[in-house]
Amino acid sequence: MFDTALRYQFEDFVTDTRQATADEELFRLLKKAVAQHGYDRISLWVIDDPDLPQRVHGRGVLHNFPEDLRVYYKENNCDSYDPVMQALKVQAGSLDWETHEKRSNYKPAQTRLYNLAREGGLHNGLSTPVWGRKGLMASLGLASAETRDATRGARQDNLDLIGALTAQFYLSYKRLNAQANPSRAAARGITAKEAEILSWVASGKTDAEIAVILNISRNTVDTHMRHIFTRLGAHNRVTAVVKAIAEGFIRP
């Protein structure tokens, strides 16, 4: 679905990914969504997600990165020293590969890895973490085959939207691939009242409307929303809703 300006809207992406029935369909939808931000190379890397089968941990599961680079990454155990992967473990938001490289002192093996990535056609890289209750669950790597950076316009807005796209994409991937009977029990990180408020947010209600529905003050709603943002590491309402659904706090 596209609007009159032929841009794929986040709301439509959510609807389409909820209806997707196969990984290939999900991947196609994500390609369409990130293409308008200048990205055409994608790699979803599962790190440690107890909801998913162990066989997918520590590997790329949906991707179109160059095959020879993927082989090099696996054969040389690059995940153990990849500086971007290391940085994601302590960073809440997306990480720009080139900016991180300029600000860091890479070891020779790390420099070689990213030189090979550029030589293989991965430019303007961006990695976005997916966090769960026990830490980093996965990351989504995006890059462009073009050396020209088409992603710089409205940079922070793009990063916020890409974060929301990543969370929704991963939620849908888990819906299709999660183990039938996960062994862990869900630990709630927001209160019942906050879950109720967030459910109304997910249905499109404003803070003022939620205050009327729940017979509480607008300031109380705002206080709950600020706690929700802090708990979920969210910067806006859309990201908060997507992360809450992913963690099982509210239903889609």
PDB file of C-alpha atoms in Angstrom:
ATOM      1  CA  MET A   1       0.000   0.000   0.000  1.00  0.00           C
ATOM      2  CA  PHE A   2       1.279   3.450  -0.915  1.00  0.00           C
ATOM      3  CA  ASP A   3      -0.068   6.950  -0.415  1.00  0.00           C
ATOM      4  CA  THR A   4      -0.452   9.488  -3.188  1.00  0.00           C
ATOM      5  CA  ALA A   5       3.253  10.348  -2.956  1.00  0.00           C
ATOM      6  CA  LEU A   6       4.065   6.666  -3.530  1.00  0.00           C
ATOM      7  CA  ARG A   7       5.647   6.281  -0.101  1.00  0.00           C
ATOM      8  CA  TYR A   8       5.144   3.142   1.912  1.00  0.00           C
ATOM      9  CA  GLN A   9       3.579   4.228   5.197  1.00  0.00           C
ATOM     10  CA  PHE A  10       4.544   2.740   8.562  1.00  0.00           C
ATOM     11  CA  GLU A  11       0.906   2.036   9.399  1.00  0.00           C
ATOM     12  CA  ASP A  12       0.572   0.006   6.196  1.00  0.00           C
ATOM     13  CA  PHE A  13       3.837  -1.796   6.934  1.00  0.00           C
ATOM     14  CA  VAL A  14       2.415  -2.849  10.316  1.00  0.00           C
ATOM     15  CA  THR A  15      -0.801  -4.095   8.701  1.00  0.00           C
ATOM     16  CA  ASP A  16       1.023  -5.956   5.931  1.00  0.00           C
ATOM     17  CA  THR A  17       3.578  -7.625   8.210  1.00  0.00           C
ATOM     18  CA  ARG A  18       0.843  -8.756  10.604  1.00  0.00           C
ATOM     19  CA  GLN A  19      -0.814 -10.508   7.685  1.00  0.00           C
ATOM     20  CA  ALA A  20       2.379 -12.043   6.261  1.00  0.00           C
ATOM     21  CA  THR A  21       2.462 -15.834   6.316  1.00  0.00           C
ATOM     22  CA  ALA A  22       6.077 -16.548   5.306  1.00  0.00           C
ATOM     23  CA  ASP A  23       9.586 -15.216   5.947  1.00  0.00           C
ATOM     24  CA  GLU A  24      10.045 -14.415   2.259  1.00  0.00           C
ATOM     25  CA  GLU A  25       6.978 -12.198   2.302  1.00  0.00           C
ATOM     26  CA  LEU A  26       8.220 -10.382   5.410  1.00  0.00           C
ATOM     27  CA  PHE A  27      11.595  -9.804   3.798  1.00  0.00           C
ATOM     28  CA  ARG A  28       9.981  -8.393   0.656  1.00  0.00           C
ATOM     29  CA  LEU A  29       7.930  -5.959   2.740  1.00  0.00           C
ATOM     30  CA  LEU A  30      10.990  -4.792   4.660  1.00  0.00           C
ATOM     31  CA  LYS A  31      12.937  -4.264   1.427  1.00  0.00           C
ATOM     32  CA  LYS A  32      10.120  -2.054   0.176  1.00  0.00           C
ATOM     33  CA  ALA A  33      10.000  -0.102   3.438  1.00  0.00           C
ATOM     34  CA  VAL A  34      13.746   0.615   3.757  1.00  0.00           C
ATOM     35  CA  ALA A  35      14.294   1.281   0.050  1.00  0.00           C
ATOM     36  CA  GLN A  36      12.801   4.754   0.437  1.00  0.00           C
ATOM     37  CA  HIS A  37      15.510   5.495   3.014  1.00  0.00           C
ATOM     38  CA  GLY A  38      18.263   4.559   0.579  1.00  0.00           C
ATOM     39  CA  TYR A  39      18.959   0.994   1.725  1.00  0.00           C
ATOM     40  CA  ASP A  40      18.887  -2.114  -0.447  1.00  0.00           C
ATOM     41  CA  ARG A  41      21.047  -4.545   1.551  1.00  0.00           C
ATOM     42  CA  ILE A  42      19.556  -6.212   4.628  1.00  0.00           C
ATOM     43  CA  SER A  43      20.667  -8.759   7.209  1.00  0.00           C
ATOM     44  CA  LEU A  44      18.692  -9.884  10.254  1.00  0.00           C
ATOM     45  CA  TRP A  45      21.054 -11.439  12.786  1.00  0.00           C
ATOM     46  CA  VAL A  46      19.595 -13.391  15.706  1.00  0.00           C
ATOM     47  CA  ILE A  47      21.861 -13.137  18.752  1.00  0.00           C
ATOM     48  CA  ASP A  48      20.087 -14.661  21.736  1.00  0.00           C
ATOM     49  CA  ASP A  49      16.304 -14.935  21.794  1.00  0.00           C
ATOM     50  CA  PRO A  50      14.842 -17.646  24.050  1.00  0.00           C
ATOM     51  CA  ASP A  51      11.600 -17.556  22.085  1.00  0.00           C
ATOM     52  CA  LEU A  52      13.360 -18.771  18.924  1.00  0.00           C
ATOM     53  CA  PRO A  53      14.881 -22.197  18.170  1.00  0.00           C
ATOM     54  CA  GLN A  54      18.536 -22.541  19.132  1.00  0.00           C
ATOM     55  CA  ARG A  55      19.476 -23.353  15.532  1.00  0.00           C
ATOM     56  CA  VAL A  56      18.925 -19.733  14.464  1.00  0.00           C
ATOM     57  CA  HIS A  57      20.998 -18.192  17.264  1.00  0.00           C
ATOM     58  CA  GLY A  58      24.258 -16.552  16.247  1.00  0.00           C
ATOM     59  CA  ARG A  59      23.508 -16.390  12.537  1.00  0.00           C
ATOM     60  CA  GLY A  60      21.907 -14.326   9.822  1.00  0.00           C
ATOM     61  CA  VAL A  61      18.428 -15.596   9.070  1.00  0.00           C
ATOM     62  CA  LEU A  62      17.024 -13.185   6.491  1.00  0.00           C
ATOM     63  CA  HIS A  63      19.516 -11.363   4.309  1.00  0.00           C
ATOM     64  CA  ASN A  64      20.779 -10.301   0.912  1.00  0.00           C
ATOM     65  CA  PHE A  65      24.313  -9.341   1.941  1.00  0.00           C
ATOM     66  CA  PRO A  66      27.013 -10.599  -0.494  1.00  0.00           C
ATOM     67  CA  GLU A  67      27.513 -14.350  -0.099  1.00  0.00           C
ATOM     68  CA  ASP A  68      31.329 -14.208  -0.092  1.00  0.00           C
ATOM     69  CA  LEU A  69      31.256 -11.644   2.723  1.00  0.00           C
ATOM     70  CA  ARG A  70      28.853 -13.793   4.710  1.00  0.00           C
ATOM     71  CA  VAL A  71      31.152 -16.801   4.287  1.00  0.00           C
ATOM     72  CA  TYR A  72      34.162 -14.751   5.420  1.00  0.00           C
ATOM     73  CA  TYR A  73      32.223 -13.503   8.440  1.00  0.00           C
ATOM     74  CA  LYS A  74      31.286 -17.028   9.496  1.00  0.00           C
ATOM     75  CA  GLU A  75      34.614 -18.730   8.774  1.00  0.00           C
ATOM     76  CA  ASN A  76      36.584 -16.080  10.663  1.00  0.00           C
ATOM     77  CA  ASN A  77      34.186 -15.883  13.636  1.00  0.00           C
ATOM     78  CA  CYS A  78      33.803 -12.181  12.989  1.00  0.00           C
ATOM     79  CA  ASP A  79      30.860 -11.898  15.375  1.00  0.00           C
ATOM     80  CA  SER A  80      33.378 -12.275  18.229  1.00  0.00           C
ATOM     81  CA  TYR A  81      35.252  -9.084  17.291  1.00  0.00           C
ATOM     82  CA  ASP A  82      32.870  -7.153  15.041  1.00  0.00           C
ATOM     83  CA  PRO A  83      33.083  -3.633  16.570  1.00  0.00           C
ATOM     84  CA  VAL A  84      29.538  -2.719  15.573  1.00  0.00           C
ATOM     85  CA  MET A  85      28.102  -5.851  17.175  1.00  0.00           C
ATOM     86  CA  GLN A  86      30.112  -5.106  20.317  1.00  0.00           C
ATOM     87  CA  ALA A  87      28.871  -1.526  20.430  1.00  0.00           C
ATOM     88  CA  LEU A  88      25.243  -2.559  19.981  1.00  0.00           C
ATOM     89  CA  LYS A  89      25.392  -4.461  23.266  1.00  0.00           C
ATOM     90  CA  VAL A  90      25.658  -1.185  25.158  1.00  0.00           C
ATOM     91  CA  GLN A  91      23.708   1.104  22.834  1.00  0.00           C
ATOM     92  CA  ALA A  92      19.947   1.533  22.780  1.00  0.00           C
ATOM     93  CA  GLY A  93      19.575   2.982  19.289  1.00  0.00           C
ATOM     94  CA  SER A  94      20.845   2.525  15.754  1.00  0.00           C
ATOM     95  CA  LEU A  95      24.580   2.668  15.033  1.00  0.00           C
ATOM     96  CA  ASP A  96      26.089   4.213  11.909  1.00  0.00           C
ATOM     97  CA  TRP A  97      29.023   2.052  10.807  1.00  0.00           C
ATOM     98  CA  GLU A  98      31.140   4.816   9.312  1.00  0.00           C
ATOM     99  CA  THR A  99      30.600   7.260  12.162  1.00  0.00           C
ATOM    100  CA  HIS A 100      31.501   4.575  14.689  1.00  0.00           C
ATOM    101  CA  GLU A 101      34.657   3.695  12.772  1.00  0.00           C
ATOM    102  CA  LYS A 102      35.788   7.332  12.722  1.00  0.00           C
ATOM    103  CA  ARG A 103      35.276   7.660  16.464  1.00  0.00           C
ATOM    104  CA  SER A 104      36.953   4.380  17.411  1.00  0.00           C
ATOM    105  CA  ASN A 105      40.388   2.797  17.285  1.00  0.00           C
ATOM    106  CA  TYR A 106      39.754  -0.359  15.286  1.00  0.00           C
ATOM    107  CA  LYS A 107      42.165  -3.267  15.463  1.00  0.00           C
ATOM    108  CA  PRO A 108      43.622  -4.481  12.143  1.00  0.00           C
ATOM    109  CA  ALA A 109      41.153  -7.382  11.893  1.00  0.00           C
ATOM    110  CA  GLN A 110      38.241  -5.021  12.506  1.00  0.00           C
ATOM    111  CA  THR A 111      39.465  -2.544   9.899  1.00  0.00           C
ATOM    112  CA  ARG A 112      39.908  -5.388   7.409  1.00  0.00           C
ATOM    113  CA  LEU A 113      36.353  -6.564   8.047  1.00  0.00           C
ATOM    114  CA  TYR A 114      34.840  -3.187   7.218  1.00  0.00           C
ATOM    115  CA  ASN A 115      37.146  -2.625   4.279  1.00  0.00           C
ATOM    116  CA  LEU A 116      35.942  -5.953   2.890  1.00  0.00           C
ATOM    117  CA  ALA A 117      32.357  -4.871   3.505  1.00  0.00           C
ATOM    118  CA  ARG A 118      32.871  -1.721   1.467  1.00  0.00           C
ATOM    119  CA  GLU A 119      34.696  -3.614  -1.271  1.00  0.00           C
ATOM    120  CA  GLY A 120      31.786  -6.057  -1.340  1.00  0.00           C
ATOM    121  CA  GLY A 121      29.285  -3.275  -1.920  1.00  0.00           C
ATOM    122  CA  LEU A 122      28.069  -2.498   1.588  1.00  0.00           C
ATOM    123  CA  HIS A 123      28.093   1.266   2.039  1.00  0.00           C
ATOM    124  CA  ASN A 124      26.454   3.680   4.492  1.00  0.00           C
ATOM    125  CA  GLY A 125      25.839   0.831   6.922  1.00  0.00           C
ATOM    126  CA  LEU A 126      23.422   1.091   9.817  1.00  0.00           C
ATOM    127  CA  SER A 127      22.710  -1.509  12.505  1.00  0.00           C
ATOM    128  CA  THR A 128      19.689  -1.388  14.805  1.00  0.00           C
ATOM    129  CA  PRO A 129      19.484  -3.502  17.971  1.00  0.00           C
ATOM    130  CA  VAL A 130      16.420  -5.428  19.119  1.00  0.00           C
ATOM    131  CA  TRP A 131      16.315  -5.611  22.904  1.00  0.00           C
ATOM    132  CA  GLY A 132      14.430  -8.061  25.076  1.00  0.00           C
ATOM    133  CA  ARG A 133      13.993  -8.470  28.804  1.00  0.00           C
ATOM    134  CA  LYS A 134      17.338 -10.252  29.177  1.00  0.00           C
ATOM    135  CA  GLY A 135      19.443  -8.257  26.781  1.00  0.00           C
ATOM    136  CA  LEU A 136      20.235  -7.991  23.095  1.00  0.00           C
ATOM    137  CA  MET A 137      18.120 -10.446  21.095  1.00  0.00           C
ATOM    138  CA  ALA A 138      18.934  -9.512  17.509  1.00  0.00           C
ATOM    139  CA  SER A 139      20.169  -6.797  15.189  1.00  0.00           C
ATOM    140  CA  LEU A 140      19.126  -5.587  11.776  1.00  0.00           C
ATOM    141  CA  GLY A 141      21.913  -4.474   9.463  1.00  0.00           C
ATOM    142  CA  LEU A 142      21.129  -2.153   6.558  1.00  0.00           C
ATOM    143  CA  ALA A 143      23.457  -0.910   3.838  1.00  0.00           C
ATOM    144  CA  SER A 144      23.445   0.449   0.323  1.00  0.00           C
ATOM    145  CA  ALA A 145      25.086  -0.855  -2.814  1.00  0.00           C
ATOM    146  CA  GLU A 146      25.559   2.787  -3.847  1.00  0.00           C
ATOM    147  CA  THR A 147      28.447   4.787  -2.406  1.00  0.00           C
ATOM    148  CA  ARG A 148      26.306   7.924  -2.369  1.00  0.00           C
ATOM    149  CA  ASP A 149      24.533   8.261   0.975  1.00  0.00           C
ATOM    150  CA  ALA A 150      20.819   8.682   0.321  1.00  0.00           C
ATOM    151  CA  THR A 151      19.990   8.346   4.012  1.00  0.00           C
ATOM    152  CA  ARG A 152      21.201  11.656   5.440  1.00  0.00           C
ATOM    153  CA  GLY A 153      18.087  13.754   4.927  1.00  0.00           C
ATOM    154  CA  ALA A 154      16.026  14.166   8.108  1.00  0.00           C
ATOM    155  CA  ARG A 155      18.522  11.814   9.761  1.00  0.00           C
ATOM    156  CA  GLN A 156      16.985  11.525  13.241  1.00  0.00           C
ATOM    157  CA  ASP A 157      13.480  11.102  11.854  1.00  0.00           C
ATOM    158  CA  ASN A 158      14.798   8.326   9.633  1.00  0.00           C
ATOM    159  CA  LEU A 159      16.528   6.624  12.563  1.00  0.00           C
ATOM    160  CA  ASP A 160      13.369   6.729  14.680  1.00  0.00           C
ATOM    161  CA  LEU A 161      11.311   5.266  11.863  1.00  0.00           C
ATOM    162  CA  ILE A 162      13.905   2.600  11.064  1.00  0.00           C
ATOM    163  CA  GLY A 163      13.886   1.641  14.739  1.00  0.00           C
ATOM    164  CA  ALA A 164      10.120   1.211  14.587  1.00  0.00           C
ATOM    165  CA  LEU A 165      10.330  -0.727  11.310  1.00  0.00           C
ATOM    166  CA  THR A 166      12.963  -3.005  12.829  1.00  0.00           C
ATOM    167  CA  ALA A 167      10.884  -3.722  15.925  1.00  0.00           C
ATOM    168  CA  GLN A 168       7.746  -4.473  13.899  1.00  0.00           C
ATOM    169  CA  PHE A 169       9.669  -6.632  11.431  1.00  0.00           C
ATOM    170  CA  TYR A 170      11.248  -8.654  14.216  1.00  0.00           C
ATOM    171  CA  LEU A 171       7.937  -9.042  16.001  1.00  0.00           C
ATOM    172  CA  SER A 172       6.452 -10.494  12.822  1.00  0.00           C
ATOM    173  CA  TYR A 173       9.464 -12.753  12.299  1.00  0.00           C
ATOM    174  CA  LYS A 174       8.980 -14.114  15.826  1.00  0.00           C
ATOM    175  CA  ARG A 175       5.283 -14.645  15.198  1.00  0.00           C
ATOM    176  CA  LEU A 176       6.190 -16.949  12.322  1.00  0.00           C
ATOM    177  CA  ASN A 177       9.200 -18.666  13.892  1.00  0.00           C
ATOM    178  CA  ALA A 178       8.846 -18.700  17.689  1.00  0.00           C
ATOM    179  CA  GLN A 179       8.942 -22.056  19.449  1.00  0.00           C
ATOM    180  CA  ALA A 180       5.507 -23.438  20.224  1.00  0.00           C
ATOM    181  CA  ASN A 181       6.196 -23.691  23.974  1.00  0.00           C
ATOM    182  CA  PRO A 182       8.871 -21.237  25.112  1.00  0.00           C
ATOM    183  CA  SER A 183      10.400 -22.353  28.363  1.00  0.00           C
ATOM    184  CA  ARG A 184      10.664 -19.001  30.072  1.00  0.00           C
ATOM    185  CA  ALA A 185       7.856 -17.230  31.861  1.00  0.00           C
ATOM    186  CA  ALA A 186       7.049 -13.678  30.827  1.00  0.00           C
ATOM    187  CA  ALA A 187       8.172 -11.104  33.363  1.00  0.00           C
ATOM    188  CA  ARG A 188       6.097  -7.952  33.177  1.00  0.00           C
ATOM    189  CA  GLY A 189       8.113  -4.749  33.122  1.00  0.00           C
ATOM    190  CA  ILE A 190       5.208  -2.281  33.087  1.00  0.00           C
ATOM    191  CA  THR A 191       2.223  -2.069  35.387  1.00  0.00           C
ATOM    192  CA  ALA A 192      -1.254  -3.292  34.506  1.00  0.00           C
ATOM    193  CA  LYS A 193      -2.444   0.318  34.273  1.00  0.00           C
ATOM    194  CA  GLU A 194       0.417   1.218  31.933  1.00  0.00           C
ATOM    195  CA  ALA A 195      -0.354  -1.789  29.760  1.00  0.00           C
ATOM    196  CA  GLU A 196      -3.972  -0.648  29.609  1.00  0.00           C
ATOM    197  CA  ILE A 197      -2.924   2.876  28.636  1.00  0.00           C
ATOM    198  CA  LEU A 198      -0.536   1.569  25.996  1.00  0.00           C
ATOM    199  CA  SER A 199      -3.293  -0.619  24.555  1.00  0.00           C
ATOM    200  CA  TRP A 200      -5.391   2.507  24.058  1.00  0.00           C
ATOM    201  CA  VAL A 201      -2.386   4.233  22.474  1.00  0.00           C
ATOM    202  CA  ALA A 202      -2.089   1.281  20.086  1.00  0.00           C
ATOM    203  CA  SER A 203      -5.725   1.784  19.098  1.00  0.00           C
ATOM    204  CA  GLY A 204      -4.979   5.383  18.132  1.00  0.00           C
ATOM    205  CA  LYS A 205      -6.267   7.274  21.169  1.00  0.00           C
ATOM    206  CA  THR A 206      -4.640  10.526  22.310  1.00  0.00           C
ATOM    207  CA  ASP A 207      -3.558  11.149  25.899  1.00  0.00           C
ATOM    208  CA  ALA A 208      -6.569  13.396  26.418  1.00  0.00           C
ATOM    209  CA  GLU A 209      -8.938  10.725  25.118  1.00  0.00           C
ATOM    210  CA  ILE A 210      -7.309   8.059  27.292  1.00  0.00           C
ATOM    211  CA  ALA A 211      -7.697  10.275  30.364  1.00  0.00           C
ATOM    212  CA  VAL A 212     -11.439  10.521  29.714  1.00  0.00           C
ATOM    213  CA  ILE A 213     -11.816   6.790  29.032  1.00  0.00           C
ATOM    214  CA  LEU A 214      -9.977   5.789  32.240  1.00  0.00           C
ATOM    215  CA  ASN A 215     -11.332   8.662  34.327  1.00  0.00           C
ATOM    216  CA  ILE A 216      -7.882   9.917  35.291  1.00  0.00           C
ATOM    217  CA  SER A 217      -6.108  13.216  34.695  1.00  0.00           C
ATOM    218  CA  ARG A 218      -4.137  14.056  31.587  1.00  0.00           C
ATOM    219  CA  ASN A 219      -1.060  14.550  33.815  1.00  0.00           C
ATOM    220  CA  THR A 220      -1.449  11.002  35.163  1.00  0.00           C
ATOM    221  CA  VAL A 221      -1.541   9.624  31.629  1.00  0.00           C
ATOM    222  CA  ASP A 222       1.569  11.649  30.804  1.00  0.00           C
ATOM    223  CA  THR A 223       3.368  10.290  33.884  1.00  0.00           C
ATOM    224  CA  HIS A 224       2.549   6.727  32.886  1.00  0.00           C
ATOM    225  CA  MET A 225       3.720   7.353  29.319  1.00  0.00           C
ATOM    226  CA  ARG A 226       7.066   8.735  30.504  1.00  0.00           C
ATOM    227  CA  HIS A 227       7.618   5.623  32.604  1.00  0.00           C
ATOM    228  CA  ILE A 228       6.676   3.438  29.647  1.00  0.00           C
ATOM    229  CA  PHE A 229       9.179   5.262  27.410  1.00  0.00           C
ATOM    230  CA  THR A 230      11.934   4.786  29.997  1.00  0.00           C
ATOM    231  CA  ARG A 231      11.157   1.097  30.592  1.00  0.00           C
ATOM    232  CA  LEU A 232      10.975   0.231  26.914  1.00  0.00           C
ATOM    233  CA  GLY A 233      13.794   2.507  25.744  1.00  0.00           C
ATOM    234  CA  ALA A 234      11.351   4.181  23.358  1.00  0.00           C
ATOM    235  CA  HIS A 235      11.537   7.730  22.006  1.00  0.00           C
ATOM    236  CA  ASN A 236       7.994   7.978  20.704  1.00  0.00           C
ATOM    237  CA  ARG A 237       4.558   6.374  20.953  1.00  0.00           C
ATOM    238  CA  VAL A 238       4.907   4.216  17.831  1.00  0.00           C
ATOM    239  CA  THR A 239       8.149   2.639  19.011  1.00  0.00           C
ATOM    240  CA  ALA A 240       6.694   2.107  22.497  1.00  0.00           C
ATOM    241  CA  VAL A 241       3.682   0.261  21.074  1.00  0.00           C
ATOM    242  CA  VAL A 242       5.796  -1.932  18.794  1.00  0.00           C
ATOM    243  CA  LYS A 243       8.227  -2.835  21.588  1.00  0.00           C
ATOM    244  CA  ALA A 244       5.384  -3.548  24.027  1.00  0.00           C
ATOM    245  CA  ILE A 245       3.810  -5.941  21.545  1.00  0.00           C
ATOM    246  CA  ALA A 246       7.189  -7.589  20.927  1.00  0.00           C
ATOM    247  CA  GLU A 247       7.692  -8.159  24.668  1.00  0.00           C
ATOM    248  CA  GLY A 248       4.172  -9.438  25.147  1.00  0.00           C
ATOM    249  CA  PHE A 249       2.963  -6.595  27.370  1.00  0.00           C
ATOM    250  CA  ILE A 250       0.014  -5.839  25.079  1.00  0.00           C
ATOM    251  CA  ARG A 251      -1.682  -7.679  22.236  1.00  0.00           C
ATOM    252  CA  PRO A 252      -1.400  -6.525  18.604  1.00  0.00           C
TER     253      PRO A 252
END
